Coordinates of C-alpha atoms in Angstrom, one line a residue:
M1069 CA -132.2 277.5 315.6
G1070 CA -131.5 280.8 316.3
G1071 CA -130.8 283.9 313.6
S1072 CA -132.5 283.8 309.7
L1073 CA -133.5 280.6 307.9
I1074 CA -131.4 281.4 305.0
G1075 CA -129.8 278.0 303.8
R1076 CA -130.0 274.5 303.5
E1077 CA -131.7 274.4 306.8
G1078 CA -134.4 277.3 306.1
N1079 CA -135.2 275.7 302.7
I1080 CA -135.3 272.0 304.0
I1081 CA -138.2 273.7 307.0
F1082 CA -140.0 275.4 304.5
V1083 CA -140.3 272.4 301.8
C1084 CA -141.3 270.1 304.7
L1085 CA -144.0 272.9 306.4
G1086 CA -145.1 273.4 302.5
S1087 CA -145.5 269.8 302.2
F1088 CA -147.9 269.4 305.6
I1089 CA -149.5 271.8 304.0
I1090 CA -150.5 270.4 301.0
F1091 CA -151.5 267.4 303.8
I1092 CA -153.7 269.4 305.8
A1093 CA -155.3 270.8 303.2
V1094 CA -155.7 267.5 301.1
A1095 CA -157.1 266.0 304.4
F1096 CA -159.3 269.0 305.3
A1097 CA -161.1 268.4 301.6
L1098 CA -161.6 264.8 301.9
D1099 CA -162.7 264.7 305.4
V1100 CA -165.3 268.0 304.8
R1101 CA -166.7 266.5 301.1
F1102 CA -166.7 262.5 302.5
S1103 CA -166.3 262.4 306.0
K1104 CA -163.6 260.4 305.3
L1105 CA -159.8 260.1 305.8
P1106 CA -159.0 257.0 303.4
N1107 CA -155.9 255.4 304.2
K1108 CA -153.7 256.1 301.5
L1109 CA -153.3 259.7 302.6
T1110 CA -153.1 259.3 306.1
M1111 CA -150.4 256.6 305.4
C1112 CA -148.7 258.5 302.3
G1113 CA -148.0 261.4 304.8
A1114 CA -146.9 258.8 307.7
V1115 CA -144.8 257.4 305.6
F1116 CA -143.3 260.7 303.5
G1117 CA -142.8 262.6 307.0
V1118 CA -139.9 259.2 308.2
M1119 CA -138.4 259.2 304.6
F1120 CA -138.6 263.5 304.7
H1121 CA -136.5 263.3 307.9
V1122 CA -134.7 260.2 307.7
W1123 CA -133.7 262.0 304.0
S1124 CA -132.8 265.4 306.0
E1125 CA -131.1 264.4 309.9
G1126 CA -130.6 260.8 309.3
W1127 CA -130.9 258.5 311.9
N1128 CA -131.9 261.7 314.6
G1129 CA -134.4 262.0 311.8
F1130 CA -135.9 258.6 312.0
L1131 CA -136.2 259.2 315.9
F1132 CA -138.1 262.3 315.7
S1133 CA -140.5 261.3 313.1
M1134 CA -141.2 257.8 314.9
L1135 CA -141.7 259.6 318.2
G1136 CA -143.7 262.0 316.7
A1137 CA -145.9 259.1 314.6
G1138 CA -145.8 257.3 318.3
V1139 CA -148.0 260.2 319.8
G1140 CA -149.9 261.7 318.0
F1141 CA -151.1 257.8 317.3
L1142 CA -151.7 257.1 320.8
L1143 CA -153.1 260.1 322.0
V1144 CA -155.7 259.9 319.6
F1145 CA -156.2 256.6 320.3
V1146 CA -157.8 257.1 323.7
L1147 CA -159.7 260.0 322.3
Y1148 CA -161.2 256.9 319.4
V1149 CA -161.5 254.5 322.7
I1150 CA -164.0 256.7 324.2
G1151 CA -166.2 257.5 321.0
A1152 CA -164.8 260.9 320.6
L1153 CA -163.0 260.8 317.3
G1154 CA -163.1 258.3 314.2
A1155 CA -160.2 255.9 313.3
G1156 CA -159.1 258.4 310.5
D1157 CA -158.2 261.0 313.2
V1158 CA -156.7 258.5 314.3
K1159 CA -153.7 258.0 311.7
L1160 CA -153.8 261.3 310.7
F1161 CA -152.6 262.3 314.3
G1162 CA -150.0 259.9 313.7
A1163 CA -149.0 261.1 310.1
I1164 CA -148.6 264.6 311.7
G1165 CA -146.9 264.1 314.5
A1166 CA -144.8 262.0 311.6
I1167 CA -144.5 265.0 309.6
M1168 CA -144.1 267.4 312.1
G1169 CA -142.9 266.1 315.3
A1170 CA -143.9 265.3 318.5
M1171 CA -144.0 268.6 320.3
F1172 CA -146.3 270.3 317.0
V1173 CA -149.1 267.6 317.5
I1174 CA -149.3 267.6 321.1
Q1175 CA -150.3 270.8 320.4
T1176 CA -152.4 270.6 317.1
L1177 CA -154.2 268.7 319.5
V1178 CA -155.2 270.4 322.1
Y1179 CA -156.2 273.2 320.2
A1180 CA -158.4 271.4 318.0
I1181 CA -159.9 270.3 321.5
L1182 CA -160.5 273.4 322.5
W1183 CA -161.6 274.3 318.5
A1184 CA -163.9 271.6 318.8
G1185 CA -165.8 272.9 321.8
L1186 CA -166.5 276.1 320.5
I1187 CA -167.2 274.4 317.1
G1188 CA -169.8 272.1 319.0
L1189 CA -171.2 275.0 321.5
F1190 CA -172.2 276.9 318.7
L1191 CA -173.7 274.0 316.7
L1192 CA -175.5 273.2 319.9
S1193 CA -176.6 276.3 320.1
V1194 CA -177.9 277.0 316.7
Q1195 CA -179.7 274.0 317.9
R1196 CA -180.5 275.3 320.9
K1197 CA -180.1 272.1 323.1
I1198 CA -177.1 273.5 325.5
R1199 CA -179.4 273.1 328.3
A1200 CA -180.4 269.4 327.4
T1201 CA -177.1 268.0 326.8
S1202 CA -174.9 270.1 329.9
R1203 CA -178.0 268.0 332.1
K1204 CA -176.9 264.8 329.9
L1205 CA -173.2 265.6 330.6
S1206 CA -173.2 266.9 334.6
G1207 CA -175.2 263.7 335.1
W1208 CA -172.5 261.5 333.1
L1209 CA -169.3 263.5 334.8
F1210 CA -171.0 263.0 338.3
T1211 CA -171.2 259.4 337.4
I1212 CA -167.8 259.1 336.5
V1213 CA -166.1 261.6 339.2
A1214 CA -168.5 261.0 342.5
L1215 CA -169.8 257.2 341.6
R1216 CA -166.5 256.6 340.5
K1217 CA -167.8 254.9 337.5
V1218 CA -165.2 254.4 334.6
E1219 CA -166.6 252.6 332.5
A1220 CA -169.2 255.6 332.4
L1221 CA -167.0 256.5 329.5
F1222 CA -167.6 254.2 327.0
E1223 CA -171.2 255.0 327.1
L1224 CA -170.3 257.7 325.2
K1225 CA -169.7 255.7 322.3
Q1226 CA -173.5 254.8 322.5
Q1227 CA -175.2 257.9 322.8
K1228 CA -176.3 260.1 320.1
N1229 CA -174.3 262.9 320.0
I1230 CA -173.6 266.3 317.4
K1231 CA -170.6 265.1 314.9
F1232 CA -169.6 267.1 312.2
P1233 CA -165.8 266.4 310.5
F1234 CA -163.1 266.7 313.0
M1235 CA -160.8 269.3 310.3
Y1236 CA -162.6 272.0 311.1
A1237 CA -161.5 271.8 314.2
V1238 CA -157.9 270.8 313.2
L1239 CA -157.3 272.9 310.0
P1240 CA -157.4 276.5 312.5
A1241 CA -155.7 274.0 315.2
V1242 CA -152.7 273.4 312.5
S1243 CA -152.5 277.6 311.6
I1244 CA -152.5 278.2 314.6
T1245 CA -149.2 275.5 315.5
I1246 CA -148.1 276.7 312.6
Y1247 CA -147.8 280.2 313.3
Y1248 CA -146.8 279.9 316.7
S1249 CA -143.9 277.7 315.4
L1250 CA -142.9 280.8 312.8
V1251 CA -142.7 283.4 315.8
G1252 CA -141.2 280.8 317.5
M1253 CA -138.4 280.7 315.1
R1254 CA -137.5 284.3 314.8

């Protein structure tokens, strides 16, 4: 896709992007306010993504959307299984993938994990728990890596962890991914 974004293709891209931004804004507001991402929202996002891409690109759009949904869902499902994220986040990333595609959802997830780490460090420093958490984390990592006890991954669910709405990390991650996606289109 070279040149300017004027014409049918540009309009389609901006309709999809505009709808996606509205979707993310609603998800952010609901997650921050209620600490929950409703199934209706994530399902509407996923259905919109599939239908939009089928309408605009036919069979290739369907494959694009389904691949994105599958990648987003499966990657975040792994984080759900170990207790790092909630089920709503899994469905949200499936919807993000359905709307924006596999590469976008992968990039967004990487940025979101980095943002979540920064937010977590900030919260730990405010609560003055960095040293205790560092000791706990190094013991946990030692158990997994040196002692090769992979089942320790699932102990994360039972521990009391700092919790915050993941959308605090997803929103800046989406913004960065959109920015670099648009810069790459020039």
